[in-house]
Each structure stands twice: as structure tokens, then as C-alpha cells.
């Protein structure tokens, strides 16, 4: 009897998990295929056979991050109050970042240069935000360019989440800042 064959999906998941942590904490060029395989408890051949190499593994990490954030934001139900919906989207974004620290760091910049651009298709995490902004503009609750509104909200939210994940703000300061900053940004775009 030979050694039991490990499911390719299990190896794939371990490689993605290990790569996510490594890419969130180390410069991309310092991470070798050998180190990725060792961290996942597999052979280097698995990186090639499952991902066609390091770039394919990086793309899969990015795709998982985009899809995960998109699922989180898409799960926020629309209500009759688009401003409340925008706040709920901010809460969901923050929650996802806190629960998926390494994916968040890989997607939005850690110690390495990582290109989060690319085709996202139906898993576009920005879509729910733009839709809520468009509804708020239609309801005359917000005024201005939807992209500019989305960018100002994201810059504020990203800054807060990044500082929170870095431990730069204590829990009380983070909560108070979040509860005041997001509504303040939205008030700045009030119609």
C-alpha cells in the first residue's frame, strides 16, 4: 500500500492560506515557491500543477480576496434608506477586513507591492457601494459624482480599517471614530 493521496483541493487550500499569510507579511520577491510549498506541507510541484507557478497562486489569492469582500458587501440588504445602507456597507467592509486580516492586507497593500487590479466580473466588490450611492443620489440624499463619493468613503474607511488592523488605535477610539467618520463623509456629500 502506498501513501494515502491527499485531495488536490486540500493542498490547494493550504497553499492559498499559506501564500495569503506570506504575501501579507513579506515582500513578494522574498517568497520562493519552495517556501510556499514548505509552509503548506507539500512539494513545489503542487504549486506548478495547481497554479502554473507563483504568479498563478498570487492571482488565486487575489481572486479569493476580491470574491470574499464582494460576497460580504453583496449580502448587505438594500432598504428604503440608502444612507443607512451605505453605513451598513461600511460595517460589512470593516468586519470582512477584521475577519480576513491577511486577505485584506494582500488586497489593499501590505509590505509588498501587489496589484489588486484585474477582471472581477460579477464579483466586483465596488458594485454594491455604487448602487447604494446611486440610490442615495436618486433620493436626493447625496449630491455629486458617484465615483468621487465612493472614493471619499473608501479612503476614510480604508484608513480606519488599516489603522485598526495595525493596532494603531485602541478599540474605544476605533469604534468612536468609525461611528463618527462614516456619517461625516456622507454628510459632506449631502444634497
mmCIF file of C-alpha atoms in Angstrom:
data_model
loop_
_atom_site.group_PDB
_atom_site.id
_atom_site.type_symbol
_atom_site.label_atom_id
_atom_site.label_comp_id
_atom_site.label_asym_id
_atom_site.label_seq_id
_atom_site.Cartn_x
_atom_site.Cartn_y
_atom_site.Cartn_z
ATOM 1 C CA UNK A 1 0.000 0.000 0.000
ATOM 2 C CA UNK A 2 1.293 3.402 -0.878
ATOM 3 C CA UNK A 3 0.928 6.641 0.946
ATOM 4 C CA UNK A 4 -2.664 7.937 1.003
ATOM 5 C CA UNK A 5 -3.276 10.510 -1.711
ATOM 6 C CA UNK A 6 -4.167 13.938 -0.350
ATOM 7 C CA UNK A 7 -7.063 15.660 -2.062
ATOM 8 C CA UNK A 8 -5.876 18.341 -4.517
ATOM 9 C CA UNK A 9 -8.464 20.753 -3.071
ATOM 10 C CA UNK A 10 -6.962 20.323 0.392
ATOM 11 C CA UNK A 11 -3.451 21.018 -0.906
ATOM 12 C CA UNK A 12 -4.753 23.937 -2.944
ATOM 13 C CA UNK A 13 -6.474 25.449 0.095
ATOM 14 C CA UNK A 14 -3.346 25.015 2.244
ATOM 15 C CA UNK A 15 -1.208 26.673 -0.433
ATOM 16 C CA UNK A 16 -3.630 29.583 -0.739
ATOM 17 C CA UNK A 17 -3.794 30.008 3.027
ATOM 18 C CA UNK A 18 -0.005 29.906 3.403
ATOM 19 C CA UNK A 19 0.515 32.227 0.434
ATOM 20 C CA UNK A 20 -2.035 34.695 1.777
ATOM 21 C CA UNK A 21 -0.233 34.955 5.099
ATOM 22 C CA UNK A 22 3.189 35.159 3.484
ATOM 23 C CA UNK A 23 2.179 37.804 0.933
ATOM 24 C CA UNK A 24 0.553 39.860 3.698
ATOM 25 C CA UNK A 25 3.692 39.872 5.817
ATOM 26 C CA UNK A 26 6.675 39.608 3.475
ATOM 27 C CA UNK A 27 7.859 41.239 0.251
ATOM 28 C CA UNK A 28 6.714 39.282 -2.796
ATOM 29 C CA UNK A 29 10.217 38.881 -4.200
ATOM 30 C CA UNK A 30 11.425 37.266 -0.966
ATOM 31 C CA UNK A 31 8.844 34.485 -1.203
ATOM 32 C CA UNK A 32 10.005 31.443 -3.124
ATOM 33 C CA UNK A 33 7.954 28.572 -4.460
ATOM 34 C CA UNK A 34 9.932 26.312 -2.169
ATOM 35 C CA UNK A 35 8.942 28.428 0.870
ATOM 36 C CA UNK A 36 5.294 28.462 -0.223
ATOM 37 C CA UNK A 37 5.267 24.687 -0.648
ATOM 38 C CA UNK A 38 7.053 24.091 2.651
ATOM 39 C CA UNK A 39 4.615 26.324 4.541
ATOM 40 C CA UNK A 40 1.727 24.324 3.071
ATOM 41 C CA UNK A 41 3.388 20.990 3.769
ATOM 42 C CA UNK A 42 3.594 19.971 0.131
ATOM 43 C CA UNK A 43 6.051 19.690 -2.739
ATOM 44 C CA UNK A 44 6.968 22.534 -5.094
ATOM 45 C CA UNK A 45 5.384 20.544 -7.919
ATOM 46 C CA UNK A 46 1.980 21.250 -6.351
ATOM 47 C CA UNK A 47 2.423 24.995 -6.941
ATOM 48 C CA UNK A 48 3.074 24.321 -10.619
ATOM 49 C CA UNK A 49 0.422 21.659 -11.121
ATOM 50 C CA UNK A 50 -2.339 23.518 -9.276
ATOM 51 C CA UNK A 51 -1.499 27.137 -10.155
ATOM 52 C CA UNK A 52 1.015 27.088 -13.023
ATOM 53 C CA UNK A 53 3.567 28.713 -10.717
ATOM 54 C CA UNK A 54 3.875 31.581 -8.267
ATOM 55 C CA UNK A 55 2.006 34.137 -10.411
ATOM 56 C CA UNK A 56 -0.983 31.818 -10.679
ATOM 57 C CA UNK A 57 -1.002 31.346 -6.918
ATOM 58 C CA UNK A 58 -0.833 35.117 -6.424
ATOM 59 C CA UNK A 59 -3.774 35.529 -8.816
ATOM 60 C CA UNK A 60 -5.785 32.948 -6.870
ATOM 61 C CA UNK A 61 -5.093 34.725 -3.559
ATOM 62 C CA UNK A 62 -6.236 37.992 -5.130
ATOM 63 C CA UNK A 63 -9.334 36.359 -6.616
ATOM 64 C CA UNK A 64 -10.287 34.890 -3.239
ATOM 65 C CA UNK A 65 -9.865 38.272 -1.581
ATOM 66 C CA UNK A 66 -12.000 40.044 -4.188
ATOM 67 C CA UNK A 67 -14.665 37.329 -4.117
ATOM 68 C CA UNK A 68 -14.783 37.264 -0.321
ATOM 69 C CA UNK A 69 -15.152 41.022 0.008
ATOM 70 C CA UNK A 70 -17.724 41.022 -2.767
ATOM 71 C CA UNK A 71 -19.786 38.310 -1.022
ATOM 72 C CA UNK A 72 -19.663 40.238 2.254
ATOM 73 C CA UNK A 73 -20.810 43.505 0.679
ATOM 74 C CA UNK A 74 -23.388 41.876 -1.594
ATOM 75 C CA UNK A 75 -25.003 40.241 1.447
ATOM 76 C CA UNK A 76 -25.967 43.660 2.841
ATOM 77 C CA UNK A 77 -29.667 44.039 2.060
ATOM 78 C CA UNK A 78 -30.981 47.187 0.434
ATOM 79 C CA UNK A 79 -33.537 49.132 2.435
ATOM 80 C CA UNK A 80 -35.617 52.242 1.924
ATOM 81 C CA UNK A 81 -32.799 54.307 3.475
ATOM 82 C CA UNK A 82 -29.787 54.400 1.144
ATOM 83 C CA UNK A 83 -27.676 56.327 3.695
ATOM 84 C CA UNK A 84 -28.291 53.588 6.275
ATOM 85 C CA UNK A 85 -27.365 51.089 3.571
ATOM 86 C CA UNK A 86 -24.072 52.903 2.941
ATOM 87 C CA UNK A 87 -23.299 52.765 6.655
ATOM 88 C CA UNK A 88 -24.193 49.054 6.683
ATOM 89 C CA UNK A 89 -21.814 48.512 3.741
ATOM 90 C CA UNK A 90 -19.063 50.280 5.696
ATOM 91 C CA UNK A 91 -19.751 47.997 8.672
ATOM 92 C CA UNK A 92 -19.578 44.933 6.393
ATOM 93 C CA UNK A 93 -16.305 46.130 4.821
ATOM 94 C CA UNK A 94 -14.751 46.662 8.234
ATOM 95 C CA UNK A 95 -15.999 43.299 9.500
ATOM 96 C CA UNK A 96 -14.543 41.500 6.465
ATOM 97 C CA UNK A 97 -11.197 43.247 6.919
ATOM 98 C CA UNK A 98 -11.078 42.289 10.592
ATOM 99 C CA UNK A 99 -12.090 38.681 9.959
ATOM 100 C CA UNK A 100 -9.784 38.259 6.950
ATOM 101 C CA UNK A 101 -6.805 40.338 8.005
ATOM 102 C CA UNK A 102 -4.293 38.725 5.654
ATOM 103 C CA UNK A 103 -6.578 38.768 2.610
ATOM 104 C CA UNK A 104 -7.353 42.423 3.338
ATOM 105 C CA UNK A 105 -3.668 43.251 3.646
ATOM 106 C CA UNK A 106 -2.793 41.411 0.449
ATOM 107 C CA UNK A 107 -5.615 43.069 -1.473
ATOM 108 C CA UNK A 108 -5.052 46.592 -0.207
ATOM 109 C CA UNK A 109 -1.337 46.765 0.415
ATOM 110 C CA UNK A 110 0.936 45.248 2.937
ATOM 111 C CA UNK A 111 4.698 45.130 2.973
ATOM 112 C CA UNK A 112 4.830 44.371 -0.719
ATOM 113 C CA UNK A 113 3.624 45.759 -3.970
ATOM 114 C CA UNK A 114 0.518 43.869 -5.053
ATOM 115 C CA UNK A 115 -1.656 44.802 -7.993
ATOM 116 C CA UNK A 116 -5.307 44.431 -6.981
ATOM 117 C CA UNK A 117 -6.475 45.326 -10.480
ATOM 118 C CA UNK A 118 -7.795 42.875 -12.989
ATOM 119 C CA UNK A 119 -11.049 41.424 -14.191
ATOM 120 C CA UNK A 120 -13.502 40.976 -11.367
ATOM 121 C CA UNK A 121 -16.623 40.239 -13.366
ATOM 122 C CA UNK A 122 -19.707 39.650 -11.260
ATOM 123 C CA UNK A 123 -17.625 39.621 -8.075
ATOM 124 C CA UNK A 124 -16.999 43.363 -8.155
ATOM 125 C CA UNK A 125 -16.888 44.488 -4.505
ATOM 126 C CA UNK A 126 -17.458 48.113 -5.553
ATOM 127 C CA UNK A 127 -20.811 47.400 -7.219
ATOM 128 C CA UNK A 128 -22.941 47.351 -4.008
ATOM 129 C CA UNK A 129 -21.378 50.652 -2.927
ATOM 130 C CA UNK A 130 -22.036 52.373 -6.253
ATOM 131 C CA UNK A 131 -25.594 51.011 -6.323
ATOM 132 C CA UNK A 132 -26.300 52.399 -2.836
ATOM 133 C CA UNK A 133 -24.736 55.737 -3.795
ATOM 134 C CA UNK A 134 -26.862 55.883 -6.935
ATOM 135 C CA UNK A 135 -29.997 55.180 -4.876
ATOM 136 C CA UNK A 136 -28.976 57.928 -2.414
ATOM 137 C CA UNK A 137 -28.442 60.343 -5.291
ATOM 138 C CA UNK A 138 -31.825 59.414 -6.811
ATOM 139 C CA UNK A 139 -33.451 60.032 -3.416
ATOM 140 C CA UNK A 140 -31.674 63.424 -3.252
ATOM 141 C CA UNK A 141 -29.852 62.329 -0.089
ATOM 142 C CA UNK A 142 -26.421 62.730 -1.727
ATOM 143 C CA UNK A 143 -25.201 65.044 -4.441
ATOM 144 C CA UNK A 144 -22.104 64.665 -6.577
ATOM 145 C CA UNK A 145 -20.278 62.232 -8.772
ATOM 146 C CA UNK A 146 -20.853 58.626 -7.648
ATOM 147 C CA UNK A 147 -17.216 57.681 -8.181
ATOM 148 C CA UNK A 148 -15.982 60.664 -6.157
ATOM 149 C CA UNK A 149 -18.416 59.846 -3.347
ATOM 150 C CA UNK A 150 -17.340 56.187 -3.368
ATOM 151 C CA UNK A 151 -13.667 57.123 -3.337
ATOM 152 C CA UNK A 152 -14.029 59.542 -0.414
ATOM 153 C CA UNK A 153 -15.964 56.957 1.570
ATOM 154 C CA UNK A 154 -13.449 54.213 0.750
ATOM 155 C CA UNK A 155 -10.414 56.362 1.612
ATOM 156 C CA UNK A 156 -11.890 57.116 5.027
ATOM 157 C CA UNK A 157 -12.972 53.543 5.644
ATOM 158 C CA UNK A 158 -9.729 52.034 4.373
ATOM 159 C CA UNK A 159 -7.693 54.356 6.569
ATOM 160 C CA UNK A 160 -9.689 53.386 9.629
ATOM 161 C CA UNK A 161 -9.523 49.648 8.937
ATOM 162 C CA UNK A 162 -5.816 49.794 8.128
ATOM 163 C CA UNK A 163 -5.068 51.659 11.365
ATOM 164 C CA UNK A 164 -7.246 49.233 13.294
ATOM 165 C CA UNK A 165 -5.520 46.170 11.840
ATOM 166 C CA UNK A 166 -2.118 47.702 12.547
ATOM 167 C CA UNK A 167 -3.103 48.212 16.191
ATOM 168 C CA UNK A 168 -2.578 51.978 15.917
ATOM 169 C CA UNK A 169 -5.964 52.718 17.516
ATOM 170 C CA UNK A 170 -7.361 51.138 20.643
ATOM 171 C CA UNK A 171 -10.804 49.550 20.473
ATOM 172 C CA UNK A 172 -12.632 52.515 22.005
ATOM 173 C CA UNK A 173 -11.003 55.029 19.670
ATOM 174 C CA UNK A 174 -11.655 52.814 16.664
ATOM 175 C CA UNK A 175 -15.349 52.399 17.494
ATOM 176 C CA UNK A 176 -15.885 56.102 18.184
ATOM 177 C CA UNK A 177 -14.009 57.150 15.063
ATOM 178 C CA UNK A 178 -15.867 54.683 12.870
ATOM 179 C CA UNK A 179 -19.272 55.783 14.221
ATOM 180 C CA UNK A 180 -18.475 59.443 13.557
ATOM 181 C CA UNK A 181 -16.271 59.409 10.434
ATOM 182 C CA UNK A 182 -18.520 57.452 8.088
ATOM 183 C CA UNK A 183 -21.600 59.637 8.717
ATOM 184 C CA UNK A 184 -19.391 62.746 8.455
ATOM 185 C CA UNK A 185 -18.213 61.707 4.994
ATOM 186 C CA UNK A 186 -21.793 61.097 3.922
ATOM 187 C CA UNK A 187 -22.889 64.473 5.361
ATOM 188 C CA UNK A 188 -20.147 66.073 3.278
ATOM 189 C CA UNK A 189 -21.917 64.815 0.148
ATOM 190 C CA UNK A 190 -25.447 65.674 1.351
ATOM 191 C CA UNK A 191 -27.705 67.165 -1.263
#
